[in-house]
CSV table of C-alpha atoms in Angstrom, one decimal:
chain,number,residue,atom,x,y,z
A,294,MET,CA,-14.9,24.7,10.7
A,295,LEU,CA,-13.1,21.5,9.0
A,296,ASP,CA,-12.2,24.3,6.5
A,297,ARG,CA,-9.8,25.3,9.3
A,298,PHE,CA,-8.4,22.7,10.5
A,299,PHE,CA,-7.6,20.5,6.7
A,300,GLY,CA,-7.0,23.3,5.0
A,301,LEU,CA,-9.2,22.9,2.4
A,302,LYS,CA,-8.9,26.6,0.4
A,303,GLU,CA,-5.7,25.7,1.2
A,304,ASN,CA,-5.5,22.9,-0.6
A,305,GLY,CA,-8.0,23.9,-3.7
A,306,THR,CA,-10.2,21.6,-2.5
A,307,THR,CA,-13.8,20.7,-1.1
A,308,VAL,CA,-15.8,18.7,1.5
A,309,ARG,CA,-17.8,16.8,-0.9
A,310,THR,CA,-14.6,16.3,-3.4
A,311,GLU,CA,-13.1,15.0,-0.8
A,312,VAL,CA,-15.7,13.0,0.4
A,313,MET,CA,-16.2,11.3,-2.5
A,314,ALA,CA,-12.6,10.8,-2.5
A,315,GLY,CA,-13.0,8.6,0.4
A,316,VAL,CA,-15.5,6.3,-0.8
A,317,THR,CA,-13.2,5.7,-3.7
A,318,THR,CA,-10.7,4.7,-1.7
A,319,PHE,CA,-12.9,3.0,-0.3
A,320,LEU,CA,-14.2,0.7,-3.0
A,321,THR,CA,-10.9,0.4,-4.0
A,322,MET,CA,-9.7,-1.5,-1.4
A,323,ALA,CA,-12.5,-3.2,0.8
A,324,TYR,CA,-11.5,-6.5,-0.6
A,325,ILE,CA,-9.0,-6.3,2.5
A,326,ILE,CA,-11.7,-7.1,4.5
A,327,PHE,CA,-12.1,-10.7,3.8
A,328,ILE,CA,-8.7,-11.2,1.9
A,329,ASN,CA,-7.1,-10.5,4.3
A,330,PRO,CA,-9.3,-13.1,7.4
A,331,ALA,CA,-8.5,-15.8,4.7
A,332,ILE,CA,-5.2,-15.3,4.3
A,333,LEU,CA,-5.0,-15.4,8.2
A,334,ALA,CA,-6.8,-18.4,8.9
A,335,ASP,CA,-5.0,-20.5,7.0
A,336,ALA,CA,-2.0,-19.9,9.8
A,337,GLY,CA,-4.9,-20.7,12.3
A,338,MET,CA,-5.8,-17.8,13.0
A,339,PRO,CA,-10.2,-17.2,14.1
A,340,LYS,CA,-11.2,-16.4,10.6
A,341,GLY,CA,-14.0,-13.8,12.0
A,342,SER,CA,-12.4,-12.4,14.8
A,343,VAL,CA,-9.3,-11.4,12.3
A,344,PHE,CA,-12.0,-9.6,10.6
A,345,VAL,CA,-13.5,-6.7,12.9
A,346,ALA,CA,-9.2,-6.1,14.1
A,347,THR,CA,-8.7,-6.4,9.9
A,348,CYS,CA,-12.3,-2.8,9.7
A,349,LEU,CA,-11.1,-1.7,13.2
A,350,ILE,CA,-7.0,-1.0,13.0
A,351,ALA,CA,-7.5,0.2,9.4
A,352,ALA,CA,-10.5,2.3,10.6
A,353,LEU,CA,-8.1,4.6,13.8
A,354,GLY,CA,-5.1,4.4,11.3
A,355,SER,CA,-6.6,6.3,8.2
A,356,LEU,CA,-7.4,8.5,10.9
A,357,ILE,CA,-4.6,9.5,13.2
A,358,MET,CA,-3.1,10.0,9.1
A,359,GLY,CA,-6.3,12.2,8.8
A,360,LEU,CA,-6.5,13.9,11.5
A,361,TYR,CA,-2.6,13.4,12.6
A,362,ALA,CA,-0.6,13.9,9.6
A,363,ASN,CA,-3.6,15.0,6.7
A,364,TYR,CA,-2.6,13.8,3.6
A,365,PRO,CA,-5.5,11.5,2.0
A,366,ILE,CA,-3.3,8.3,2.4
A,367,ALA,CA,-5.7,5.4,4.2
A,368,ILE,CA,-3.5,2.8,5.8
A,369,ALA,CA,-5.0,-0.8,6.5
A,370,PRO,CA,-3.8,-5.0,7.1
A,371,GLY,CA,-0.7,-4.7,3.7
A,372,MET,CA,-1.1,-7.7,1.5
A,373,GLY,CA,2.4,-9.1,1.1
A,374,LEU,CA,3.3,-9.1,4.8
A,375,ASN,CA,-0.1,-11.3,5.4
A,376,ALA,CA,1.0,-14.0,3.1
A,377,TYR,CA,4.6,-14.2,5.0
A,378,PHE,CA,3.3,-14.1,8.1
A,379,SER,CA,0.5,-16.9,7.6
A,380,TYR,CA,2.5,-19.0,4.8
A,381,VAL,CA,6.0,-18.2,5.3
A,382,VAL,CA,6.7,-17.4,9.7
A,383,VAL,CA,3.7,-19.7,11.2
A,384,LEU,CA,3.4,-22.5,8.3
A,385,SER,CA,6.8,-23.2,6.9
A,386,MET,CA,8.5,-22.4,9.6
A,387,GLY,CA,6.7,-23.1,12.0
A,388,TYR,CA,5.9,-20.6,14.5
A,389,THR,CA,3.1,-20.0,15.9
A,390,TRP,CA,0.0,-16.8,15.1
A,391,GLN,CA,0.6,-15.6,18.4
A,392,VAL,CA,4.7,-15.0,18.5
A,393,ALA,CA,4.0,-14.1,14.9
A,394,LEU,CA,1.8,-11.6,16.1
A,395,GLY,CA,5.0,-10.9,18.9
A,396,ALA,CA,7.1,-10.1,16.1
A,397,VAL,CA,4.9,-8.2,13.6
A,398,PHE,CA,4.2,-5.6,17.2
A,399,ILE,CA,8.3,-5.7,18.0
A,400,SER,CA,8.9,-4.5,14.4
A,401,GLY,CA,6.4,-1.6,15.1
A,402,VAL,CA,7.8,-0.4,18.0
A,403,CYS,CA,11.2,-0.3,15.6
A,404,PHE,CA,9.8,1.2,13.1
A,405,MET,CA,8.2,4.0,15.9
A,406,LEU,CA,11.5,4.9,16.8
A,407,VAL,CA,13.3,5.2,14.0
A,408,THR,CA,10.9,7.4,12.6
A,409,ILE,CA,11.0,9.1,16.3
A,410,PHE,CA,14.8,10.0,16.1
A,411,ARG,CA,14.3,10.6,12.9
A,412,ILE,CA,16.5,8.3,11.1
A,413,ARG,CA,13.8,7.9,8.7
A,414,ASP,CA,14.4,11.1,7.7
A,415,ALA,CA,17.6,10.7,6.7
A,416,ILE,CA,16.9,7.3,4.4
A,417,VAL,CA,14.2,9.7,3.4
A,418,ASP,CA,16.6,12.2,2.1
A,419,GLY,CA,19.4,10.0,0.5
A,420,ILE,CA,16.7,8.9,-2.0
A,421,PRO,CA,18.1,10.4,-4.9
A,422,HIS,CA,15.8,12.0,-7.2
A,423,SER,CA,15.5,8.9,-9.9
A,424,ILE,CA,14.8,6.9,-7.5
A,425,ARG,CA,12.2,9.0,-6.4
A,426,ILE,CA,10.8,9.1,-10.0
A,427,ALA,CA,10.7,5.3,-10.5
A,428,ILE,CA,8.8,4.8,-6.9
A,429,THR,CA,6.0,6.8,-9.1
A,430,VAL,CA,5.8,4.3,-11.8
A,431,GLY,CA,6.7,1.2,-9.9
A,432,ILE,CA,3.8,1.9,-8.1
A,433,GLY,CA,1.8,2.3,-10.9
A,434,LEU,CA,2.9,-0.7,-13.1
A,435,PHE,CA,2.6,-2.9,-9.5
A,436,LEU,CA,-1.6,-1.1,-9.1
A,437,ALA,CA,-1.8,-2.5,-13.0
A,438,ILE,CA,-1.3,-6.3,-12.7
A,439,ILE,CA,-3.2,-6.5,-9.6
A,440,SER,CA,-5.9,-5.2,-11.4
A,441,LEU,CA,-5.9,-7.0,-14.5
A,442,LYS,CA,-5.7,-9.0,-12.6
A,443,ASN,CA,-8.9,-8.6,-10.2
A,444,ALA,CA,-10.2,-8.0,-13.3
A,445,GLY,CA,-9.8,-11.6,-14.9
A,446,ILE,CA,-7.6,-9.9,-18.0
A,447,VAL,CA,-4.5,-11.8,-17.5
A,448,ALA,CA,-4.3,-14.7,-15.5
A,449,ALA,CA,-1.7,-17.5,-14.3
A,450,SER,CA,0.3,-19.9,-16.6
A,451,PRO,CA,2.6,-21.9,-16.2
A,452,ALA,CA,4.8,-21.4,-18.9
A,453,THR,CA,5.1,-17.6,-19.8
A,454,PHE,CA,3.7,-17.1,-15.8
A,455,VAL,CA,0.9,-14.6,-17.3
A,456,THR,CA,-1.2,-15.1,-20.2
A,457,MET,CA,-4.3,-14.0,-20.7
A,458,GLY,CA,-7.5,-13.9,-18.6
A,459,ASP,CA,-10.7,-15.7,-20.4
A,460,LEU,CA,-12.4,-12.5,-22.0
A,461,HIS,CA,-15.5,-14.2,-22.2
A,462,LYS,CA,-16.3,-14.0,-19.0
A,463,PRO,CA,-19.6,-12.0,-18.2
A,464,SER,CA,-17.0,-10.2,-15.4
A,465,VAL,CA,-14.1,-8.9,-17.2
A,466,VAL,CA,-16.7,-7.5,-20.3
A,467,LEU,CA,-18.3,-5.0,-17.7
A,468,ALA,CA,-14.2,-4.5,-16.4
A,469,VAL,CA,-13.7,-3.2,-19.6
A,470,ILE,CA,-17.0,-1.6,-19.6
A,471,GLY,CA,-15.9,0.1,-16.6
A,472,PHE,CA,-12.2,0.7,-18.0
A,473,PHE,CA,-13.5,2.5,-20.6
A,474,ALA,CA,-16.3,4.5,-18.5
A,475,VAL,CA,-14.2,5.9,-16.8
A,476,ALA,CA,-11.2,7.7,-18.6
A,477,ALA,CA,-14.2,9.3,-21.2
A,478,LEU,CA,-16.0,10.4,-17.9
A,479,SER,CA,-12.5,11.7,-16.9
A,480,VAL,CA,-11.6,12.9,-20.2
A,481,LEU,CA,-15.5,14.7,-20.0
A,482,GLU,CA,-14.4,16.2,-16.0
A,483,VAL,CA,-16.9,14.6,-14.9
A,484,LYS,CA,-16.8,14.8,-10.6
A,485,GLY,CA,-16.8,11.0,-9.5
A,486,ALA,CA,-15.8,9.5,-12.4
A,487,LEU,CA,-13.8,6.9,-10.6
A,488,LEU,CA,-16.5,6.6,-8.5
A,489,LEU,CA,-19.3,6.4,-10.9
A,490,GLY,CA,-17.6,3.7,-12.8
A,491,ILE,CA,-17.5,1.2,-9.7
A,492,LEU,CA,-21.0,2.0,-8.4
A,493,GLY,CA,-21.4,1.2,-12.7
A,494,VAL,CA,-19.9,-1.6,-12.9
A,495,THR,CA,-21.2,-2.9,-9.1
A,496,ALA,CA,-24.4,-2.4,-10.7
A,497,LEU,CA,-24.6,-4.1,-13.6
A,498,SER,CA,-23.3,-7.3,-12.1
A,499,PHE,CA,-26.3,-8.1,-10.0
A,500,PHE,CA,-27.6,-8.1,-13.8
A,501,PHE,CA,-24.2,-10.1,-15.8
A,502,ALA,CA,-22.5,-11.9,-13.5
A,503,GLY,CA,-24.8,-13.3,-11.0
A,504,ASN,CA,-23.8,-10.6,-8.0
A,505,ALA,CA,-25.6,-11.2,-4.9
A,506,ILE,CA,-26.3,-9.8,-1.2
A,507,SER,CA,-27.9,-11.8,1.2
A,508,SER,CA,-28.4,-9.4,3.8
A,509,LEU,CA,-27.8,-5.4,4.5
A,510,VAL,CA,-26.6,-5.4,7.8
A,511,SER,CA,-25.5,-8.1,10.1
A,512,LEU,CA,-23.6,-8.2,13.3
A,513,PRO,CA,-19.8,-8.2,13.8
A,514,PRO,CA,-18.1,-11.0,14.9
A,515,SER,CA,-16.0,-11.4,18.1
A,516,ILE,CA,-12.9,-9.7,19.1
A,517,SER,CA,-11.7,-12.1,22.1
A,518,PRO,CA,-10.0,-14.6,20.9
A,519,THR,CA,-6.8,-12.6,19.1
A,520,LEU,CA,-7.0,-9.7,21.2
A,521,PHE,CA,-4.3,-8.8,22.4
A,522,ALA,CA,-3.2,-12.2,22.5
A,523,LEU,CA,0.4,-11.5,20.5
A,524,ASP,CA,3.4,-13.7,22.3
A,525,ILE,CA,6.2,-11.0,22.7
A,526,PRO,CA,8.3,-13.1,24.9
A,527,GLY,CA,7.8,-16.1,22.6
A,528,ALA,CA,9.3,-13.6,19.3
A,529,LEU,CA,11.8,-12.3,22.0
A,530,ASN,CA,12.6,-15.9,22.6
A,531,ALA,CA,12.7,-17.5,19.8
A,532,GLY,CA,15.3,-15.8,18.4
A,533,ILE,CA,13.5,-14.7,15.1
A,534,LEU,CA,15.6,-11.9,14.3
A,535,ASN,CA,15.8,-12.6,10.5
A,536,VAL,CA,11.3,-12.5,10.7
A,537,VAL,CA,10.9,-9.1,12.8
A,538,LEU,CA,14.4,-7.5,9.9
A,539,VAL,CA,11.3,-8.8,7.2
A,540,PHE,CA,9.1,-8.0,8.5
A,541,PHE,CA,10.7,-4.1,9.6
A,542,LEU,CA,12.8,-3.3,6.1
A,543,VAL,CA,9.1,-3.8,3.4
A,544,GLU,CA,7.7,-2.1,6.0
A,545,LEU,CA,9.7,0.5,5.7
A,546,PHE,CA,9.7,1.1,2.2
A,547,ASP,CA,6.9,-0.4,1.6
A,548,ALA,CA,5.4,2.6,3.5
A,549,THR,CA,7.6,5.7,2.2
A,550,GLY,CA,7.7,3.8,-1.0
A,551,THR,CA,3.7,4.7,-0.6
A,552,LEU,CA,3.6,7.7,0.6
A,553,MET,CA,5.9,9.2,-1.2
A,554,GLY,CA,4.5,8.0,-5.0
A,555,VAL,CA,1.1,8.5,-3.2
A,556,ALA,CA,1.8,12.5,-2.3
A,557,ARG,CA,3.7,12.6,-5.8
A,558,ARG,CA,0.5,11.9,-7.6
A,559,ALA,CA,-1.6,14.1,-5.7
A,560,GLY,CA,0.9,17.6,-6.3
A,561,LEU,CA,1.9,17.0,-2.5
A,562,LEU,CA,5.9,17.1,-2.7
A,563,LYS,CA,7.5,20.3,-1.8
A,564,ASP,CA,11.3,20.1,-3.5
A,565,GLY,CA,10.9,16.8,-4.0
A,566,LYS,CA,9.9,16.2,0.2
A,567,MET,CA,6.6,15.6,1.8
A,568,GLU,CA,6.6,18.6,4.4
A,569,ARG,CA,4.8,17.1,6.5
A,570,LEU,CA,6.8,12.7,6.6
A,571,ASN,CA,7.2,12.4,9.7
A,572,LYS,CA,3.4,12.3,11.2
A,573,ALA,CA,3.1,10.0,8.1
A,574,LEU,CA,5.3,7.5,9.1
A,575,LEU,CA,4.4,7.7,12.8
A,576,ALA,CA,0.3,7.5,12.0
A,577,ASP,CA,1.8,4.0,9.9
A,578,SER,CA,3.5,2.6,12.6
A,579,THR,CA,1.4,2.8,15.2
A,580,SER,CA,-1.3,0.9,13.1
A,581,ILE,CA,1.5,-1.6,13.2
A,582,PHE,CA,2.0,-2.3,17.0
A,583,ILE,CA,-2.3,-1.6,17.7
A,584,GLY,CA,-3.2,-3.7,14.6
A,585,SER,CA,-1.0,-6.8,16.8
A,586,MET,CA,-2.8,-6.4,19.9
A,587,LEU,CA,-6.0,-6.5,17.9
A,588,GLY,CA,-4.7,-9.6,16.3
A,589,THR,CA,-4.0,-8.9,12.5
A,590,SER,CA,-0.4,-8.5,10.4
A,591,SER,CA,1.5,-5.3,9.6
A,592,SER,CA,-0.7,-2.3,8.9
A,593,THR,CA,0.9,-0.2,6.2
A,594,ALA,CA,-0.6,3.0,3.4
A,595,TYR,CA,-1.8,1.4,0.1
A,596,LEU,CA,-1.4,2.6,-3.0
A,597,GLU,CA,-4.8,2.1,-3.4
A,598,SER,CA,-5.3,5.6,-1.9
A,599,ALA,CA,-3.4,6.8,-5.0
A,600,SER,CA,-7.4,6.6,-6.9
A,601,GLY,CA,-8.7,8.8,-4.2
A,602,VAL,CA,-6.3,10.9,-5.1
A,603,GLN,CA,-6.9,11.5,-8.8
A,604,GLU,CA,-10.8,11.7,-7.9
A,605,GLY,CA,-9.4,14.9,-6.2
A,606,GLY,CA,-9.1,13.9,-2.8
A,607,ARG,CA,-5.4,16.3,-0.6
A,608,THR,CA,-6.3,16.0,2.6
A,609,GLY,CA,-7.0,14.6,5.4
A,610,LEU,CA,-10.3,14.5,5.3
A,611,THR,CA,-10.3,11.6,2.4
A,612,ALA,CA,-8.6,9.7,5.4
A,613,VAL,CA,-11.0,10.4,8.0
A,614,THR,CA,-13.9,9.3,5.8
A,615,VAL,CA,-12.1,5.4,4.8
A,616,ALA,CA,-11.9,5.4,8.6
A,617,GLY,CA,-16.0,5.8,9.0
A,618,LEU,CA,-16.3,3.8,6.5
A,619,PHE,CA,-14.4,0.4,7.8
A,620,LEU,CA,-16.3,1.1,10.8
A,621,ALA,CA,-19.5,1.2,9.5
A,622,CYS,CA,-17.8,-2.3,7.4
A,623,LEU,CA,-18.5,-4.0,10.9
A,624,PHE,CA,-21.8,-3.8,10.8
A,625,LEU,CA,-22.3,-3.7,7.0
A,626,SER,CA,-19.9,-6.1,6.2
A,627,PRO,CA,-22.4,-8.3,3.0
A,628,LEU,CA,-23.1,-4.6,1.4
A,629,ALA,CA,-19.6,-4.0,1.8
A,630,GLY,CA,-19.0,-7.6,0.1
A,631,SER,CA,-21.2,-7.4,-3.0
A,632,VAL,CA,-18.4,-4.8,-4.4
A,633,PRO,CA,-16.2,-7.1,-6.6
A,634,ALA,CA,-13.0,-7.0,-7.4
A,635,TYR,CA,-13.5,-6.6,-10.8
A,636,ALA,CA,-15.5,-3.2,-10.6
A,637,THR,CA,-12.9,-1.8,-8.4
A,638,ALA,CA,-10.4,-2.5,-11.2
A,639,PRO,CA,-11.0,-0.6,-13.9
A,640,ALA,CA,-10.5,2.8,-11.6
A,641,LEU,CA,-7.2,1.4,-10.2
A,642,PHE,CA,-6.1,0.2,-14.1
A,643,TYR,CA,-7.0,3.9,-15.2
A,644,VAL,CA,-5.3,5.5,-11.8
A,645,ALA,CA,-2.0,3.6,-12.9
A,646,CYS,CA,-1.8,4.1,-16.4
A,647,LEU,CA,-1.6,7.6,-15.1
A,648,MET,CA,1.3,7.4,-12.8
A,649,LEU,CA,3.0,6.7,-15.8
A,650,ARG,CA,3.6,9.8,-17.1
A,651,ASP,CA,6.4,10.8,-14.8
A,652,LEU,CA,8.7,8.3,-16.4
A,653,THR,CA,9.3,11.4,-18.8
A,654,GLU,CA,11.1,13.3,-16.2
A,655,LEU,CA,13.6,11.4,-16.1
A,656,ASP,CA,17.4,12.1,-17.7
A,657,TRP,CA,18.0,9.6,-20.2
A,658,GLU,CA,21.4,10.7,-20.4
A,659,ASP,CA,22.5,9.5,-17.6
A,660,ILE,CA,22.5,5.9,-17.6
A,661,THR,CA,23.9,5.5,-14.8
A,662,GLU,CA,20.3,7.0,-13.7
A,663,VAL,CA,17.5,5.7,-16.0
A,664,ILE,CA,19.0,1.7,-15.1
A,665,PRO,CA,17.7,1.8,-11.6
A,666,ALA,CA,15.4,3.3,-11.5
A,667,ALA,CA,13.8,0.7,-14.4
A,668,VAL,CA,15.0,-1.9,-12.3
A,669,THR,CA,13.2,-0.2,-9.3
A,670,ALA,CA,9.7,0.2,-11.2
A,671,LEU,CA,10.1,-3.4,-12.9
A,672,MET,CA,10.8,-5.4,-9.7
A,673,MET,CA,7.8,-3.8,-8.2
A,674,PRO,CA,5.3,-5.7,-10.7
A,675,PHE,CA,7.4,-8.4,-11.5
A,676,THR,CA,7.7,-9.5,-7.6
A,677,TYR,CA,5.1,-8.4,-6.5
A,678,SER,CA,6.5,-6.4,-3.5
A,679,ILE,CA,7.1,-2.3,-3.3
A,680,ALA,CA,9.8,-3.4,-0.6
A,681,ASN,CA,11.6,-5.2,-3.6
A,682,GLY,CA,11.4,-2.8,-6.4
A,683,VAL,CA,13.3,-0.4,-3.2
A,684,ALA,CA,16.3,-2.7,-3.0
A,685,PHE,CA,16.7,-3.7,-6.3
A,686,GLY,CA,16.9,-0.1,-7.6
A,687,PHE,CA,19.0,1.1,-4.2
A,688,ILE,CA,21.6,-2.2,-5.0
A,689,SER,CA,21.7,-1.2,-9.0
A,690,TYR,CA,22.2,2.0,-8.6
A,691,ALA,CA,24.8,2.7,-5.5
A,692,GLY,CA,26.9,-1.0,-8.4
A,693,LEU,CA,26.5,1.3,-11.5
A,694,LYS,CA,28.1,4.6,-9.5
A,695,LEU,CA,30.4,2.9,-8.0
A,696,LEU,CA,31.1,0.7,-11.2
A,697,THR,CA,31.4,2.5,-13.6
A,698,GLY,CA,33.4,5.5,-11.7
A,699,ARG,CA,31.8,8.2,-10.0
A,700,ALA,CA,31.3,6.7,-6.6
A,701,ARG,CA,31.4,10.0,-4.5
A,702,GLU,CA,27.8,10.9,-5.8
A,703,VAL,CA,26.4,7.8,-3.8
A,704,LYS,CA,24.9,9.1,-0.8
A,705,TRP,CA,26.9,7.6,2.8
A,706,ILE,CA,22.8,6.6,2.6
A,707,VAL,CA,22.5,5.0,0.0
A,708,TRP,CA,25.7,3.0,0.6
A,709,LEU,CA,24.6,1.7,3.8
A,710,ILE,CA,20.6,0.3,2.9
A,711,ALA,CA,22.2,-1.0,-0.1
A,712,ALA,CA,24.4,-2.4,1.8
A,713,VAL,CA,21.8,-3.8,4.7
A,714,PHE,CA,19.0,-5.0,1.6
A,715,VAL,CA,22.2,-7.3,0.3
A,716,PHE,CA,22.7,-8.2,3.6
A,717,LYS,CA,19.1,-9.8,4.1
A,718,TYR,CA,18.9,-11.6,0.5
A,719,VAL,CA,22.1,-13.6,0.9
A,720,TYR,CA,21.1,-14.1,4.6
A,721,GLU,CA,17.6,-15.2,3.7
A,722,GLY,CA,19.4,-17.5,1.0
A,723,ALA,CA,21.6,-19.5,3.0
A,724,ALA,CA,18.7,-20.1,5.6
A,725,GLY,CA,16.6,-21.4,2.6
C-alpha cells in the first residue's frame, strides 16, 4: 500500500530508507521546537502555548507535504521570520503579537492565492538556470554557516564578524569527531550514516559534554492562550502593508528556493522543474495561515530536509515520518531536547559540502550568468537569509544584462521581481 501511494519503487527507495531519512531530517530541525517558543516569548507570547503550536504546525505542514505533494521536504516555523516577527514587528514597531499574527495570516492567504492562480508558476519558470543552480549552492553555504555556528567551530567577533570558536570545548571536539564519522561512513556506503553520526555524538555527549535528560515523557502545555488569538481586523486597520509585504516576499522566495534546492539535490527535478511544485507550495501556504491561527509565526519548507535527502529520502513518506515525530514531541519533549545542536551540526555540514558541487554546472565563460549566480549564493549566508540571496540575484541578473546590452535575454518576470525587490529595499530604507 505504501509503495503504491508514495511510489517507492518508482523512486528507487524503500520504507526503511524513507523512515530513516525522516528521522534524520527531524533530528536536524528539532531545534525549532525549543528556539521558536523562546524567540516568540520575547514578543510576549506564552512560551508553552507556542511550543505546542510549533509541534502541531510542523506535523500538519509536513503531513500535507508528504501526503499531498509527495516530496521528502519538511515544514515548520521558519527561522528569521520568527525573529522579524518578535524583534521588528512587535518590539521595534510596537504592534501587539496578536496583530502580528494577523499579518502572518494575511500574507499566508496572499501566498495561497498566488499559488492557486498559478502566478507562482510564472515566477518559478522565469528563474534563470544559473540562478537555480546558485540557489542550491547558496543553501549549501547557508547550511554550512549554520552548522559551523551550532558546532561552536565559528563564533561572533566584533572585529571580524566571525572568527574561530573555542576548539577545546568538549562539544566542539565531539562535533569534529561526528563530521569525520559521517563522512567516513558515507564513503563506505553505510546506510544511515548521517543518523548514526547524530546518535553517536548525542550518546557521547552524556559522558563527555555534560548532557543530561530529566525524564522521557511529559504532558504538553495548553495551547488555548494563542489559539485563534490573531487579530486580523487589527492587522488591516493598523496599515502595516509593508509588514505583510515582507512576510509575503520572504515566504515566497524562502519556500521556492528551499523546495527547488532540496528537490534538485534529490534528483527530483525534470527539465529543471518540479512536477508537483504547485502542490508543494499549497502545502507551504496552508501551513502559514493555519499556523497563525494556532499561534506561531510563518512556516516554511526546511532546508534541513537536505539531510534526509542525503540519507536516501525521495518521497512523501519521509515528510510523513517527520510529522509523526513532531507529534510525538508533544509528549517526548525532554527526549527530543536531549539531542544537542552540535550533534546535528556534523550531518548538516557534510550535506553542505556536497551541495557545492553544482557550481560545476555554471557556464563560467558567461560573466553575465556567473556573477548573478555568485551574488545569489554568497548573499544567503552573509545576510543569513535565503530570500535576500534570491533578491540580490534577480537584481544583479537584470542589471548586468541591461548594462551589457543583453536585456532581451531577460524574461519579463525577472524584470518584475527585480523591480519589486528594489522597491522593497528602498521602502525599508526610507522607513528606517
